[in-house]
Every structure is written in structure tokens, then in C-alpha cells.
């Protein structure tokens, strides 16, 4: 078996993508959400995400509330990445008996419902089962986009500008701190902030919705694996290349605190996953509009090129090739 992205490409070839037939499926495998025609005014978007104990989270690193928060947040982030409004969710958990007997489940749902309330998401189903050893969580979220307004990965064109929301590198810094033995409850200041970013990310629903409502983004995805990987997915889908400008990358404050000797802060931020910010492209003529609308919440970081598949980084008057180095399971 090859890597996980080739596996997904193979699955796509087995679907009806290349065989046009009457179907409500507008976008299937390959984007942040599937997009399904619903009625004359709206399209349905839907996404599934799996979290596995000791692979995607560790019980000794976090309160159970944070696991519940993150299980929902990662799916909400995919809905945000299509510019849609999240509405319904299903959550399934497989859990070993020894954990079932603790207060884990109650706290997990407390964290899940807290975030659901914030975005008015309704739990409409799920499943529960027993596992021999580790916790497995499957999160499904569905939402709605205005007809033909879902923002996909494949709409970027050469000359479009690249933007990102928020600051980058915080979640990767949090992961490093957790791996080095720091814990949320015993930290304060920027260390606590980094750990929170890793354990309880904030999905960028409002910005996603505004971008689709005002038709300002030509393509978009959320940053789950690290910008070096995620931008390459967007470029592949849009059949374009990209050039980022190193000095423009918005870095989380105080990242230097967690860097190793001689480690480069820009590479750390570009390769670090799980920031769950949005990466989007827009027409140059809309730059002022975007700046007015979002202020410092979004940052211009580069431009789409016609050099298909090539991701470059302009840095101190040099251009270097950026290899995708973000997180992957296989
Ligand atoms: P994201 O990081 O945005 O959640 P993924 O990298 O997990 O996206 O998935 C990319 C695309 O592949 C999505 O469209 C997803 O629905 C699809 N996908 C991933 N795993 C599977 C699978 N096992 N079966 C079918 N589709 C899958
Ligand atoms: Mg995504």
C-alpha cells in the first residue's frame, strides 16, 4: 500500500467521478467536505473525521473535555473550509471498558456540547461500541451552503493572491511542549496558550461564511496537516503552483521559546500541523476589500503561479522549493 494521499486518489477513481450520470453529488472524495445538491436554494456539505487514542490524541495530555472539543472542532473546520454553515452532527465512540467506568464519557460530551452550543450545531445521532484497548472517535458534521457557493479546493488561478487566517505554528508548539512533559493545567502565559491551541482549536466558521457570502475566495481549505502539505493539495486540485513570501507568514507570538537550537521558525510554522486556520486564494482586485473586511484576522502570504505543482518560498531574495512535510498517518 502507498501513502494515504495515493490511497484517497485510488478511491476517487473507483467512484462515479469520471462517469457522468444524473446525480446529486456535486463534489465527492477529495475536498474538505462532500457537496450534495439539496434544493433550489442550498447545497448540503458533509465531512467525517476520525480521532484515535495515542495517534491523534493522548489521554494523559488532556482533559476529556478537550477531546470532545477537538472531535467536533476538526469537522467544523472542514465545514468552515467550504464556507458553509454547520447545522447537524453525529458522533460515534468506541471505548475500552476501563475508560467507560470513569467520568471520561461525561466530560467528553461536556466539551463537545460546549462547542456545539457556540455554533448552534445539533447532535442528531451516532453510535457507541466497546474496543479492546484504545478510544476511537468518529465525528460527522453536515451543514448548508448557498446554492453553488461552497468554496472548493480547485478554483485557484495563476495570479490569485494567497491568504491565511490567524497566526501559524501555535498548535505545533503546543504539541512539542506536551511531548516534553508540559501540561495545560500547570502552565501559564504563552506555553498555556500554545497547549490550548493544540488541544482545543477554534474553527474559523465566521470567516469562511463571510468569504462565501461575499464570493471573495476562489479556493479554500483548512490547515490540518501543515501549510506546506495543505497548500500542495490546493495547488494539485486547482492545477496551479504557488509562491509564498517568507516575511509575510504570520507567526504565533513567542514561538522561539519552543524551537531547538538552529531550528528555523518559518519552517517550523509552515510544516507544523493542526492550526485549523483557513488558507484561501482571492483575486488581486479584492485585496483591499478583504483587508477592510477582516483587518488583521487574515494575512496576504503569497501568490498562485502557473508552475503546476511547484510550491516555492521567496526568502531574503532567494527562491527555494518547498517540499510538503506536514503530518500524514501513512
Ligand atoms: P481533511 O484533512 O480535510 O479532513 P482528509 O485528508 O482526511 O481531509 O481527506 C481528504 C479527502 O479524502 C476527503 O474528501 C475525505 O472525505 C476523503 N477520504 C479520506 N479517507 C477516506 C476513506 N477512507 N474513504 C473515502 N474517502 C476518504
Ligand atoms: Mg480539511
Tab-separated table of C-alpha atoms and ligand atoms in Angstrom:
chain	number	residue	atom	x	y	z
A	1	UNK	CA	0.000	0.000	0.000
A	2	UNK	CA	1.289	3.501	-0.871
A	3	UNK	CA	0.780	6.687	1.177
A	4	UNK	CA	-2.581	7.929	2.411
A	5	UNK	CA	-2.973	10.558	-0.323
A	6	UNK	CA	-2.475	7.939	-3.103
A	7	UNK	CA	-4.979	5.723	-1.285
A	8	UNK	CA	-7.550	8.559	-1.436
A	9	UNK	CA	-6.800	9.166	-5.150
A	10	UNK	CA	-7.396	5.458	-5.845
A	11	UNK	CA	-10.718	5.590	-4.009
A	12	UNK	CA	-11.728	8.596	-6.077
A	13	UNK	CA	-11.096	6.644	-9.283
A	14	UNK	CA	-13.459	3.928	-8.053
A	15	UNK	CA	-16.323	6.410	-7.644
A	16	UNK	CA	-18.522	7.855	-10.368
A	17	UNK	CA	-16.318	10.944	-10.783
A	18	UNK	CA	-15.335	10.023	-14.327
A	19	UNK	CA	-18.690	8.563	-15.339
A	20	UNK	CA	-21.211	11.370	-15.705
A	21	UNK	CA	-24.695	10.275	-14.715
A	22	UNK	CA	-27.609	12.005	-13.091
A	23	UNK	CA	-26.525	12.538	-9.518
A	24	UNK	CA	-26.991	14.998	-6.708
A	25	UNK	CA	-23.308	14.606	-5.754
A	26	UNK	CA	-21.587	17.796	-6.863
A	27	UNK	CA	-18.288	17.116	-5.086
A	28	UNK	CA	-17.326	13.695	-3.742
A	29	UNK	CA	-13.990	12.459	-2.393
A	30	UNK	CA	-11.129	14.934	-2.438
A	31	UNK	CA	-12.323	18.175	-0.889
A	32	UNK	CA	-12.752	19.191	2.755
A	33	UNK	CA	-16.446	18.284	2.544
A	34	UNK	CA	-18.605	16.432	0.060
A	35	UNK	CA	-21.139	18.797	-1.547
A	36	UNK	CA	-24.581	17.438	-2.375
A	37	UNK	CA	-27.351	19.300	-4.139
A	38	UNK	CA	-30.217	19.798	-1.676
A	39	UNK	CA	-32.837	22.081	-3.227
A	40	UNK	CA	-33.011	25.121	-5.493
A	41	UNK	CA	-31.562	27.424	-2.808
A	42	UNK	CA	-28.991	25.338	-0.902
A	43	UNK	CA	-26.359	22.625	-1.106
A	44	UNK	CA	-25.609	20.218	1.718
A	45	UNK	CA	-21.967	19.808	2.824
A	46	UNK	CA	-20.786	16.876	4.936
A	47	UNK	CA	-17.487	15.695	6.421
A	48	UNK	CA	-16.197	12.791	8.547
A	49	UNK	CA	-13.110	12.751	10.782
A	50	UNK	CA	-11.602	10.066	12.963
A	51	UNK	CA	-9.576	10.544	16.142
A	52	UNK	CA	-7.647	7.585	17.540
A	53	UNK	CA	-6.123	7.489	21.023
A	54	UNK	CA	-2.318	7.603	21.031
A	55	UNK	CA	-2.276	8.571	17.348
A	56	UNK	CA	-4.404	11.733	17.247
A	57	UNK	CA	-4.602	12.410	20.990
A	58	UNK	CA	-3.211	11.124	24.272
A	59	UNK	CA	-5.298	10.776	27.387
A	60	UNK	CA	-2.515	11.854	29.721
A	61	UNK	CA	-2.100	15.108	27.763
A	62	UNK	CA	-5.555	16.469	28.030
A	63	UNK	CA	-8.770	16.759	29.930
A	64	UNK	CA	-11.576	14.667	28.444
A	65	UNK	CA	-13.444	17.953	27.717
A	66	UNK	CA	-10.690	18.899	25.284
A	67	UNK	CA	-11.030	15.571	23.438
A	68	UNK	CA	-14.755	16.281	22.977
A	69	UNK	CA	-13.998	19.836	21.838
A	70	UNK	CA	-11.393	18.721	19.324
A	71	UNK	CA	-13.522	15.881	17.917
A	72	UNK	CA	-16.129	18.447	16.892
A	73	UNK	CA	-13.679	21.267	16.050
A	74	UNK	CA	-11.812	19.306	13.360
A	75	UNK	CA	-15.060	18.613	11.483
A	76	UNK	CA	-16.348	22.163	11.961
A	77	UNK	CA	-13.069	23.330	10.464
A	78	UNK	CA	-13.765	21.301	7.295
A	79	UNK	CA	-17.232	22.881	7.085
A	80	UNK	CA	-15.618	26.325	7.573
A	81	UNK	CA	-13.237	25.486	4.715
A	82	UNK	CA	-16.160	25.226	2.290
A	83	UNK	CA	-17.669	28.488	3.540
A	84	UNK	CA	-20.762	26.679	4.828
A	85	UNK	CA	-22.852	26.927	7.999
A	86	UNK	CA	-22.649	23.837	10.239
A	87	UNK	CA	-26.042	22.501	11.366
A	88	UNK	CA	-26.077	18.820	12.374
A	89	UNK	CA	-23.597	16.341	13.796
A	90	UNK	CA	-23.236	12.656	14.596
A	91	UNK	CA	-20.639	11.317	16.981
A	92	UNK	CA	-19.608	7.681	17.420
A	93	UNK	CA	-17.271	6.414	20.107
A	94	UNK	CA	-15.521	3.093	20.596
A	95	UNK	CA	-14.239	2.870	24.126
A	96	UNK	CA	-12.494	0.275	26.340
A	97	UNK	CA	-14.456	-0.889	29.374
A	98	UNK	CA	-11.945	0.505	31.871
A	99	UNK	CA	-12.458	4.031	30.477
A	100	UNK	CA	-16.244	3.562	30.229
A	101	UNK	CA	-16.292	3.146	34.006
A	102	UNK	CA	-14.646	6.547	34.572
A	103	UNK	CA	-16.110	10.040	34.036
A	104	UNK	CA	-14.438	10.249	30.599
A	105	UNK	CA	-17.627	9.977	28.546
A	106	UNK	CA	-19.497	12.572	30.594
A	107	UNK	CA	-16.632	15.062	30.334
A	108	UNK	CA	-16.063	14.272	26.649
A	109	UNK	CA	-19.677	15.227	25.889
A	110	UNK	CA	-19.457	18.320	28.112
A	111	UNK	CA	-16.607	19.590	25.907
A	112	UNK	CA	-18.411	18.521	22.730
A	113	UNK	CA	-21.692	20.257	23.690
A	114	UNK	CA	-19.930	23.451	24.786
A	115	UNK	CA	-18.504	23.934	21.320
A	116	UNK	CA	-21.724	22.748	19.615
A	117	UNK	CA	-23.667	25.420	21.509
A	118	UNK	CA	-21.299	28.121	20.315
A	119	UNK	CA	-22.051	27.286	16.671
A	120	UNK	CA	-25.666	26.138	17.098
A	121	UNK	CA	-24.890	22.602	15.981
A	122	UNK	CA	-27.431	19.902	16.802
A	123	UNK	CA	-26.456	16.328	17.689
A	124	UNK	CA	-28.699	14.075	15.591
A	125	UNK	CA	-27.164	10.631	16.107
A	126	UNK	CA	-24.106	8.441	16.404
A	127	UNK	CA	-23.094	5.093	17.843
A	128	UNK	CA	-21.269	3.584	20.783
A	129	UNK	CA	-19.217	0.400	20.919
A	130	UNK	CA	-16.561	-1.286	23.040
A	131	UNK	CA	-12.922	-1.503	21.939
A	132	UNK	CA	-10.291	-3.866	23.372
A	133	UNK	CA	-7.764	-1.207	24.281
A	134	UNK	CA	-7.907	2.347	22.908
A	135	UNK	CA	-10.538	5.022	22.287
A	136	UNK	CA	-11.702	5.624	18.711
A	137	UNK	CA	-13.924	8.596	17.824
A	138	UNK	CA	-15.738	9.247	14.567
A	139	UNK	CA	-17.177	12.713	14.023
A	140	UNK	CA	-19.557	13.658	11.235
A	141	UNK	CA	-20.789	17.204	10.665
A	142	UNK	CA	-23.182	18.408	7.986
A	143	UNK	CA	-24.076	21.942	7.052
A	144	UNK	CA	-25.518	24.137	4.377
A	145	UNK	CA	-24.082	26.443	1.735
A	146	UNK	CA	-25.967	28.774	-0.562
A	147	UNK	CA	-26.556	27.089	-3.933
A	148	UNK	CA	-23.278	26.873	-5.889
A	149	UNK	CA	-21.462	28.977	-3.260
A	150	UNK	CA	-19.460	26.239	-1.477
A	151	UNK	CA	-15.773	27.130	-1.783
A	152	UNK	CA	-13.709	24.249	-3.199
A	153	UNK	CA	-10.024	23.461	-3.433
A	154	UNK	CA	-9.994	23.607	-7.220
A	155	UNK	CA	-10.812	27.241	-8.067
A	156	UNK	CA	-7.412	28.947	-7.744
A	157	UNK	CA	-5.933	30.572	-10.852
A	158	UNK	CA	-2.455	31.858	-11.635
A	159	UNK	CA	-2.213	35.439	-10.340
A	160	UNK	CA	-4.645	34.898	-7.441
A	161	UNK	CA	-3.357	36.021	-4.049
A	162	UNK	CA	-2.922	33.586	-1.157
A	163	UNK	CA	-4.226	34.439	2.313
A	164	UNK	CA	-4.292	32.725	5.672
A	165	UNK	CA	-6.383	33.400	8.774
A	166	UNK	CA	-4.874	33.775	12.253
A	167	UNK	CA	-1.285	33.005	13.234
A	168	UNK	CA	0.663	29.843	12.437
A	169	UNK	CA	2.772	27.425	14.462
A	170	UNK	CA	0.929	27.634	17.802
A	171	UNK	CA	-0.545	24.127	17.690
A	172	UNK	CA	2.793	22.581	16.686
A	173	UNK	CA	4.447	24.452	19.564
A	174	UNK	CA	1.774	23.061	21.898
A	175	UNK	CA	2.442	19.531	20.650
A	176	UNK	CA	6.154	19.928	21.263
A	177	UNK	CA	5.523	21.193	24.804
A	178	UNK	CA	3.190	18.273	25.556
A	179	UNK	CA	5.776	15.828	24.215
A	180	UNK	CA	8.346	17.421	26.518
A	181	UNK	CA	6.160	16.912	29.596
A	182	UNK	CA	4.458	20.332	29.952
A	183	UNK	CA	0.735	20.163	30.795
A	184	UNK	CA	-2.130	22.625	30.277
A	185	UNK	CA	-3.130	22.788	33.948
A	186	UNK	CA	0.322	23.584	35.264
A	187	UNK	CA	1.379	26.162	32.646
A	188	UNK	CA	0.577	29.836	32.122
A	189	UNK	CA	1.288	32.592	29.589
A	190	UNK	CA	2.344	31.629	26.076
A	191	UNK	CA	3.073	27.993	26.980
A	192	UNK	CA	-0.526	27.564	28.146
A	193	UNK	CA	-1.720	29.350	25.009
A	194	UNK	CA	0.281	27.004	22.720
A	195	UNK	CA	-1.031	23.919	24.535
A	196	UNK	CA	-4.614	25.242	24.286
A	197	UNK	CA	-4.163	25.742	20.543
A	198	UNK	CA	-3.113	22.104	20.196
A	199	UNK	CA	-5.805	20.663	22.462
A	200	UNK	CA	-8.788	22.900	21.692
A	201	UNK	CA	-8.543	24.550	18.257
A	202	UNK	CA	-11.021	27.206	17.136
A	203	UNK	CA	-12.725	26.503	13.791
A	204	UNK	CA	-12.918	29.641	11.619
A	205	UNK	CA	-16.628	29.384	10.777
A	206	UNK	CA	-17.401	33.131	10.628
A	207	UNK	CA	-14.583	33.977	8.218
A	208	UNK	CA	-15.454	31.001	5.984
A	209	UNK	CA	-19.099	32.080	5.851
A	210	UNK	CA	-18.249	35.707	5.037
A	211	UNK	CA	-15.891	34.638	2.252
A	212	UNK	CA	-18.586	32.560	0.564
A	213	UNK	CA	-21.374	35.081	1.186
A	214	UNK	CA	-19.326	37.834	-0.469
A	215	UNK	CA	-17.819	35.480	-3.092
A	216	UNK	CA	-14.312	36.622	-2.181
A	217	UNK	CA	-12.410	33.299	-2.195
A	218	UNK	CA	-11.581	31.392	-5.379
A	219	UNK	CA	-10.352	28.294	-3.465
A	220	UNK	CA	-10.005	27.333	0.179
A	221	UNK	CA	-9.038	24.553	2.596
A	222	UNK	CA	-8.276	24.315	6.282
A	223	UNK	CA	-4.782	23.844	7.691
A	224	UNK	CA	-4.803	20.420	9.280
A	225	UNK	CA	-1.519	18.867	8.137
A	226	UNK	CA	0.689	21.974	7.854
A	227	UNK	CA	0.682	24.673	5.193
A	228	UNK	CA	3.493	23.036	3.158
A	229	UNK	CA	1.247	19.958	2.693
A	230	UNK	CA	-2.138	21.648	2.600
A	231	UNK	CA	-1.123	24.257	0.012
A	232	UNK	CA	0.116	21.429	-2.194
A	233	UNK	CA	-3.379	19.822	-2.016
A	234	UNK	CA	-4.971	23.115	-3.088
A	235	UNK	CA	-2.462	23.539	-5.936
A	236	UNK	CA	-2.945	19.962	-7.124
A	237	UNK	CA	-6.735	20.359	-7.154
A	238	UNK	CA	-6.507	23.703	-8.979
A	239	UNK	CA	-3.666	22.583	-11.303
A	240	UNK	CA	-1.508	25.564	-10.360
A	241	UNK	CA	1.655	26.337	-8.386
A	242	UNK	CA	2.299	28.814	-5.585
A	243	UNK	CA	4.964	31.129	-4.263
A	244	UNK	CA	4.890	32.098	-0.597
A	245	UNK	CA	6.727	35.105	0.832
A	246	UNK	CA	8.602	34.078	3.996
A	247	UNK	CA	8.472	37.509	5.647
A	248	UNK	CA	4.694	37.629	5.310
A	249	UNK	CA	3.945	34.358	7.147
A	250	UNK	CA	2.021	35.370	10.309
A	251	UNK	CA	3.814	33.648	13.182
A	252	UNK	CA	2.282	32.923	16.556
A	253	UNK	CA	3.937	35.147	19.201
A	254	UNK	CA	6.874	33.730	21.230
A	255	UNK	CA	7.419	30.650	19.034
A	256	UNK	CA	11.178	30.990	19.573
A	257	UNK	CA	10.603	29.718	23.122
A	258	UNK	CA	9.953	26.200	21.875
A	259	UNK	CA	12.439	25.989	18.993
A	260	UNK	CA	15.505	23.766	19.146
A	261	UNK	CA	18.926	25.246	18.560
A	262	UNK	CA	19.376	26.303	14.907
A	263	UNK	CA	15.779	25.401	14.122
A	264	UNK	CA	14.172	27.769	11.651
A	265	UNK	CA	10.974	29.454	12.835
A	266	UNK	CA	9.436	29.850	9.357
A	267	UNK	CA	9.919	26.145	8.506
A	268	UNK	CA	8.503	25.237	11.906
A	269	UNK	CA	5.357	27.276	11.239
A	270	UNK	CA	4.994	26.072	7.622
A	271	UNK	CA	5.339	22.380	8.495
A	272	UNK	CA	3.510	22.359	11.821
A	273	UNK	CA	0.030	20.881	11.582
A	274	UNK	CA	-3.293	21.353	13.325
A	275	UNK	CA	-3.555	25.135	13.383
A	276	UNK	CA	-7.021	24.689	11.831
A	277	UNK	CA	-6.802	28.131	10.261
A	278	UNK	CA	-8.135	28.716	6.730
A	279	UNK	CA	-5.916	29.026	3.674
A	280	UNK	CA	-7.645	30.693	0.724
A	281	UNK	CA	-6.987	32.361	-2.583
A	282	UNK	CA	-8.608	35.539	-3.924
A	283	UNK	CA	-8.492	37.753	-6.982
A	284	UNK	CA	-5.957	40.623	-6.736
A	285	UNK	CA	-8.761	43.167	-7.240
A	286	UNK	CA	-10.382	42.026	-3.983
A	287	UNK	CA	-7.290	42.587	-1.777
A	288	UNK	CA	-8.496	45.921	-0.375
A	289	UNK	CA	-11.976	44.553	0.242
A	290	UNK	CA	-10.514	41.648	2.199
A	291	UNK	CA	-8.299	43.901	4.258
A	292	UNK	CA	-11.244	46.148	5.099
A	293	UNK	CA	-13.486	43.232	5.958
A	294	UNK	CA	-11.099	41.178	8.083
A	295	UNK	CA	-8.309	43.553	9.198
A	296	UNK	CA	-5.574	41.560	10.891
A	297	UNK	CA	-7.644	38.374	11.006
A	298	UNK	CA	-6.326	37.434	7.554
A	299	UNK	CA	-2.842	37.919	6.077
A	300	UNK	CA	-1.645	38.026	2.467
A	301	UNK	CA	1.206	35.481	2.207
A	302	UNK	CA	1.909	34.846	-1.479
A	303	UNK	CA	0.601	34.286	-4.972
A	304	UNK	CA	-0.638	31.461	-7.177
A	305	UNK	CA	1.600	30.721	-10.201
A	306	UNK	CA	1.139	28.720	-13.403
A	307	UNK	CA	4.072	26.458	-12.485
A	308	UNK	CA	1.832	23.425	-11.895
A	309	UNK	CA	2.567	21.522	-8.668
A	310	UNK	CA	5.549	23.688	-7.700
A	311	UNK	CA	5.404	25.318	-4.260
A	312	UNK	CA	8.118	27.904	-3.698
A	313	UNK	CA	9.195	30.112	-0.841
A	314	UNK	CA	10.701	33.540	-1.536
A	315	UNK	CA	13.111	34.307	1.237
A	316	UNK	CA	15.754	37.017	1.515
A	317	UNK	CA	15.825	37.471	-2.280
A	318	UNK	CA	16.229	33.704	-2.863
A	319	UNK	CA	13.558	31.325	-4.127
A	320	UNK	CA	13.584	27.854	-2.576
A	321	UNK	CA	11.427	24.844	-3.349
A	322	UNK	CA	9.055	23.954	-0.515
A	323	UNK	CA	8.567	20.208	-0.086
A	324	UNK	CA	5.339	19.099	1.645
A	325	UNK	CA	6.488	17.992	5.098
A	326	UNK	CA	3.369	18.196	7.164
A	327	UNK	CA	1.696	15.406	9.104
A	328	UNK	CA	0.434	12.219	7.449
A	329	UNK	CA	-0.751	8.965	9.008
A	330	UNK	CA	0.884	6.673	6.385
B	1	LIG	P1	-9.268	16.702	5.842
B	1	LIG	O1	-7.872	16.738	6.392
B	1	LIG	O2	-9.694	17.986	5.195
B	1	LIG	O3	-10.294	16.181	6.829
B	1	LIG	P2	-8.586	14.251	4.559
B	1	LIG	O4	-7.150	14.400	4.145
B	1	LIG	O5	-8.920	13.471	5.786
B	1	LIG	O6	-9.244	15.691	4.622
B	1	LIG	O7	-9.413	13.598	3.372
B	1	LIG	C1	-9.299	14.115	2.062
B	1	LIG	C2	-10.486	13.609	1.245
B	1	LIG	O8	-10.493	12.188	1.177
B	1	LIG	C3	-11.839	13.984	1.837
B	1	LIG	O9	-12.682	14.311	0.750
B	1	LIG	C4	-12.305	12.721	2.529
B	1	LIG	O10	-13.719	12.635	2.577
B	1	LIG	C5	-11.704	11.626	1.655
B	1	LIG	N1	-11.382	10.383	2.399
B	1	LIG	C6	-10.438	10.221	3.362
B	1	LIG	N2	-10.408	8.949	3.816
B	1	LIG	C7	-11.372	8.280	3.139
B	1	LIG	C8	-11.864	6.935	3.144
B	1	LIG	N3	-11.351	6.011	3.963
B	1	LIG	N4	-12.876	6.617	2.303
B	1	LIG	C9	-13.415	7.556	1.470
B	1	LIG	N5	-12.986	8.825	1.414
B	1	LIG	C10	-11.988	9.195	2.212
B	2	LIG	MG1	-9.805	19.848	5.727
